[in-house]
XYZ file of C-alpha atoms in Angstrom:
363
model
C 92.455 124.051 128.434
C 94.628 124.113 125.305
C 92.239 121.715 123.571
C 89.279 123.959 124.469
C 91.033 127.051 123.128
C 91.915 125.200 119.922
C 88.304 124.086 119.415
C 87.022 127.619 120.093
C 89.414 129.001 117.471
C 88.275 126.349 114.962
C 84.630 127.074 115.833
C 85.089 130.800 115.140
C 86.829 130.118 111.823
C 84.042 127.710 110.842
C 81.343 130.196 111.875
C 82.585 133.334 110.145
C 83.653 131.596 106.956
C 80.214 129.991 106.821
C 78.397 133.280 107.304
C 80.544 134.924 104.618
C 79.966 132.291 101.923
C 76.670 130.634 102.912
C 74.521 132.040 100.102
C 77.095 131.175 97.422
C 77.420 127.624 98.795
C 73.619 127.194 98.642
C 73.532 128.317 94.980
C 76.509 126.160 93.961
C 75.093 123.118 95.772
C 71.541 123.310 94.392
C 72.709 123.929 90.809
C 75.270 121.136 91.186
C 72.576 118.746 92.421
C 70.432 119.538 89.369
C 73.330 119.135 86.952
C 74.183 115.653 88.261
C 71.228 114.327 86.249
C 71.805 116.571 83.215
C 71.973 113.619 80.768
C 68.776 112.030 82.070
C 66.885 115.353 82.121
C 67.921 116.143 78.536
C 66.920 112.688 77.275
C 63.513 112.999 78.960
C 62.648 116.613 78.110
C 64.431 117.197 74.791
C 64.068 113.924 72.902
C 61.707 115.485 70.330
C 64.583 117.481 68.800
C 67.699 115.714 70.071
C 66.772 112.593 68.101
C 65.095 111.866 64.788
C 63.523 108.655 63.490
C 66.184 106.033 62.778
C 66.841 105.417 59.090
C 69.005 103.043 57.063
C 70.976 105.966 55.647
C 74.570 107.161 56.067
C 75.586 110.366 57.824
C 74.779 113.347 55.585
C 78.225 114.887 56.040
C 79.450 117.688 58.249
C 80.044 119.930 55.226
C 76.352 119.845 54.246
C 75.260 120.608 57.818
C 77.654 123.574 58.106
C 76.560 124.867 54.680
C 72.898 124.775 55.783
C 73.843 126.511 59.027
C 75.589 129.238 56.990
C 72.442 129.816 54.922
C 70.294 130.103 58.052
C 72.664 132.364 59.981
C 75.249 133.919 57.631
C 76.435 136.544 60.120
C 76.879 134.264 63.130
C 80.076 132.301 63.863
C 80.513 128.699 64.931
C 81.638 128.058 68.478
C 80.954 124.357 69.177
C 79.820 121.397 67.067
C 78.734 118.157 68.769
C 78.200 114.846 66.978
C 76.948 111.739 68.811
C 78.729 109.102 66.720
C 77.450 106.268 68.927
C 73.797 107.244 68.300
C 73.224 107.510 64.518
C 69.802 109.191 64.876
C 71.018 111.883 67.314
C 70.876 115.382 65.869
C 74.082 117.337 65.252
C 74.251 120.301 67.618
C 75.841 123.610 66.615
C 76.300 126.402 69.167
C 77.262 129.884 67.964
C 79.189 132.743 69.547
C 75.851 134.511 70.116
C 74.679 131.509 72.192
C 72.148 130.342 69.590
C 71.786 126.556 69.272
C 70.885 124.685 66.069
C 69.946 120.994 65.794
C 70.365 119.315 62.394
C 69.060 116.001 61.061
C 72.106 113.668 60.698
C 70.567 111.962 57.614
C 69.294 114.949 55.597
C 71.333 117.832 57.114
C 68.057 119.774 57.452
C 67.328 121.983 60.462
C 65.278 120.280 63.187
C 65.192 123.101 65.721
C 66.741 126.484 66.444
C 66.835 127.816 69.980
C 68.942 129.410 72.683
C 70.874 127.984 75.599
C 68.420 125.921 77.663
C 67.811 126.162 81.400
C 70.362 123.417 82.097
C 73.114 125.474 80.467
C 71.973 128.513 82.457
C 72.150 126.278 85.557
C 75.732 125.356 84.650
C 76.684 129.043 84.210
C 75.053 129.830 87.552
C 77.041 126.995 89.118
C 80.387 128.159 87.726
C 80.039 131.960 87.674
C 76.740 133.013 89.323
C 75.944 134.550 85.880
C 78.419 137.330 86.749
C 81.211 136.557 84.288
C 84.815 136.689 85.490
C 83.812 138.321 88.792
C 81.379 135.483 89.473
C 84.005 132.859 88.638
C 86.392 134.483 91.111
C 83.712 134.464 93.835
C 82.796 130.821 93.153
C 86.404 129.621 93.069
C 87.336 131.154 96.399
C 84.015 130.199 97.976
C 84.832 126.563 97.138
C 88.285 126.989 98.725
C 86.557 128.308 101.850
C 84.031 125.458 101.679
C 86.897 122.919 101.767
C 88.258 124.675 104.885
C 84.784 124.580 106.415
C 84.474 120.842 105.771
C 87.827 120.241 107.463
C 87.035 122.485 110.444
C 83.561 120.927 110.633
C 85.062 117.445 110.914
C 87.351 118.662 113.710
C 84.362 120.122 115.570
C 82.264 116.996 114.958
C 84.847 114.592 116.397
C 83.662 113.704 119.919
C 85.979 114.363 122.849
C 85.185 110.934 124.312
C 84.642 107.676 122.440
C 81.502 106.887 124.456
C 79.871 109.864 122.681
C 80.654 108.529 119.189
C 77.260 106.854 118.701
C 75.537 110.092 119.688
C 77.607 111.968 117.073
C 76.445 109.544 114.388
C 72.724 109.615 115.191
C 69.951 112.134 114.470
C 67.473 112.360 117.358
C 64.256 112.739 115.401
C 62.016 113.139 118.484
C 64.192 115.838 120.060
C 63.416 119.559 120.231
C 63.760 121.695 117.084
C 67.026 123.135 118.374
C 68.527 119.683 118.949
C 67.155 118.292 115.679
C 68.624 121.202 113.726
C 71.968 120.713 115.470
C 71.998 117.003 114.560
C 71.002 117.719 110.953
C 73.977 120.072 110.655
C 76.564 117.889 112.381
C 75.503 114.335 111.534
C 74.463 114.885 107.909
C 77.549 117.062 107.412
C 79.748 114.226 108.649
C 78.139 111.557 106.442
C 78.358 113.758 103.335
C 81.837 115.134 104.056
C 83.891 112.592 102.066
C 81.769 112.970 98.903
C 81.715 116.760 99.310
C 85.490 116.957 99.766
C 86.020 114.921 96.588
C 83.497 117.054 94.679
C 84.974 120.335 95.939
C 88.595 119.351 95.270
C 87.736 118.108 91.767
C 86.028 121.478 91.192
C 89.173 123.303 92.314
C 91.096 121.214 89.775
C 89.244 123.101 87.027
C 89.803 126.464 88.686
C 93.421 126.564 89.829
C 96.589 125.618 87.998
C 98.209 124.938 91.380
C 95.792 122.033 91.999
C 96.749 120.508 88.642
C 100.411 120.950 89.520
C 99.804 119.210 92.858
C 98.161 116.286 91.028
C 101.150 116.104 88.700
C 103.508 116.119 91.673
C 101.610 113.280 93.388
C 101.691 111.126 90.250
C 105.302 111.966 89.430
C 104.292 112.974 85.914
C 103.572 116.118 83.942
C 100.241 116.935 82.323
C 100.757 116.454 78.587
C 99.828 119.079 76.028
C 100.038 116.640 73.135
C 102.771 115.750 70.675
C 103.647 118.413 68.136
C 102.784 117.557 64.538
C 104.961 119.122 61.850
C 103.092 119.507 58.586
C 103.587 121.867 55.667
C 101.128 124.727 55.413
C 98.498 124.004 52.749
C 98.901 126.038 49.581
C 95.180 125.925 48.900
C 92.909 126.810 51.826
C 89.555 125.080 51.453
C 86.203 126.618 52.479
C 85.284 126.143 56.149
C 82.590 123.438 55.612
C 84.973 121.367 53.463
C 87.828 121.922 55.908
C 85.851 120.807 58.966
C 84.398 117.800 57.138
C 87.866 116.713 55.992
C 89.221 116.959 59.545
C 86.275 114.935 60.881
C 86.317 112.163 58.248
C 90.103 111.725 58.382
C 90.078 111.510 62.189
C 87.248 108.951 62.100
C 89.079 106.810 59.547
C 92.379 106.893 61.428
C 90.893 106.525 64.935
C 87.559 104.673 64.531
C 85.124 103.738 67.302
C 84.385 107.147 68.851
C 81.011 107.488 70.573
C 81.107 111.290 70.627
C 82.979 113.995 68.685
C 83.125 117.739 69.240
C 84.740 120.742 67.577
C 85.408 123.857 69.641
C 87.198 127.123 68.988
C 89.920 128.045 71.478
C 90.754 131.718 71.316
C 91.033 133.208 67.828
C 93.313 130.811 66.029
C 93.058 127.260 67.442
C 90.465 124.611 66.682
C 90.141 121.593 68.996
C 88.720 118.250 67.933
C 87.834 115.941 70.824
C 86.896 112.292 70.248
C 85.583 110.201 73.154
C 85.665 106.390 73.089
C 83.920 103.825 75.344
C 85.436 103.835 78.829
C 84.813 102.729 82.400
C 87.091 104.824 84.613
C 89.309 107.471 83.047
C 87.805 108.983 79.908
C 89.317 107.521 76.717
C 89.735 110.706 74.779
C 91.811 111.657 71.749
C 92.310 115.379 71.307
C 93.654 117.104 68.197
C 94.525 120.761 67.721
C 94.435 122.580 64.377
C 95.064 126.015 62.919
C 91.514 127.266 62.581
C 92.225 129.290 59.433
C 93.909 126.499 57.454
C 92.899 123.190 59.057
C 96.539 122.199 59.518
C 97.093 119.915 62.534
C 99.391 121.399 65.199
C 99.493 118.695 67.866
C 97.733 115.532 69.011
C 97.108 113.959 72.420
C 96.077 110.278 72.362
C 94.649 108.446 75.371
C 96.960 105.479 74.734
C 99.844 107.791 75.695
C 98.262 109.094 78.934
C 100.475 109.251 82.029
C 99.279 109.535 85.653
C 98.566 113.277 85.472
C 96.660 112.820 82.186
C 94.539 110.053 83.729
C 93.564 112.332 86.637
C 92.550 115.046 84.169
C 90.572 112.515 82.107
C 88.735 111.266 85.218
C 88.121 114.618 86.899
C 84.953 115.735 85.063
C 83.127 112.457 85.710
C 84.386 112.501 89.303
C 83.078 116.045 89.844
C 79.673 115.501 88.245
C 79.050 112.095 89.854
C 79.092 110.247 86.517
C 81.957 108.026 87.595
C 80.606 104.544 88.515
C 77.187 105.283 87.021
C 73.746 105.823 88.582
C 74.517 104.800 92.210
C 77.260 107.438 92.414
C 74.996 110.023 90.766
C 72.379 109.459 93.473
C 75.061 109.704 96.174
C 76.439 112.937 94.671
C 72.919 114.374 94.362
C 72.115 113.672 98.032
C 75.488 115.035 99.173
C 74.864 118.241 97.206
C 71.472 118.667 98.911
C 73.158 118.208 102.294
C 75.734 120.856 101.291
C 72.881 123.256 100.445
C 71.313 122.628 103.870
C 74.510 123.204 105.904
C 74.548 127.028 105.653
C 70.856 127.093 106.667
C 71.152 124.788 109.696
C 74.462 126.432 110.638
C 72.879 129.896 110.530
C 70.011 128.708 112.760
C 72.518 127.330 115.313
C 74.364 130.667 115.341
C 71.148 132.709 115.543
C 69.776 130.676 118.446
C 73.041 131.058 120.378
C 73.106 134.764 119.608
C 69.597 135.240 121.007
C 70.498 133.199 124.082
C 73.582 135.370 124.763
C 71.500 138.550 124.344
C 69.004 137.308 126.931
C 71.804 136.531 129.379
C 73.308 139.978 128.839
């Protein structure tokens, strides 16, 4: 009797949480499934402006590219610069605060294409905020928390009361009635995808909540590093922005060679972040440097050779969340799990609706 009451309570929690967040879960899951193959989609659909013909020439220089950008858009401000160091013929991408995107030839520093955020970036914004800004982020964050609770309660409901029924709980009866087939699609597919979905959801919560990062730090017995402070005198002569950025980039490349990708990004109003990614297999090998944006003076540096346990979790989390960890097989697995996640609110709603109609008839 107690076990039945417990399962009924779990069933009600699972039901009402699912009805409350079903639409958001569908949106998050479908956009997440698309974004798993973001790299492959970009290489296939955008190669005409993401790459130029390979030439036996050196890199034109970041200063020349920024100067040309300034001539094309003198009133717009830089937000992100991306350089694919490992692919010499990849264009240099500049994103502005007005969400315009410029692609420059790495050999000549000439403009290849100007555009706006593409549909994949819109997909990412839809995935993280439903295109509703801070309100959307709040909705998404707490919907993922609820989704984790639903996965846990779903596993409790799935677990058969008797071991002889275990095979039945692991099998979809394809020749059964629609009602039974729908029930199996919800329960059986939900069970098979649950581990991947729990990992994906929890890694998503890592981005959203400081408490999750603190929990990871606690489990590893280490504290997430912010980088070692660098004490340097303020420059007496402040160089122009193109010269400043180019100096930062060339000095970092000389001191820490071998990066396959480099990016500049503005953090708030006063801090500039330089991120350099090196070849890696598991945790991302990433050196990160922070500068005063106005002067180019380095403030602190975080090197991957100094990573502790908490830093390694942070460095792995993005690839873990997007399915990039372990390469293509894991991407396919993450993609399929995301499609299952999108189907769960639909099949769950049908189960509830059918039961509701049945109870009305009895009444």
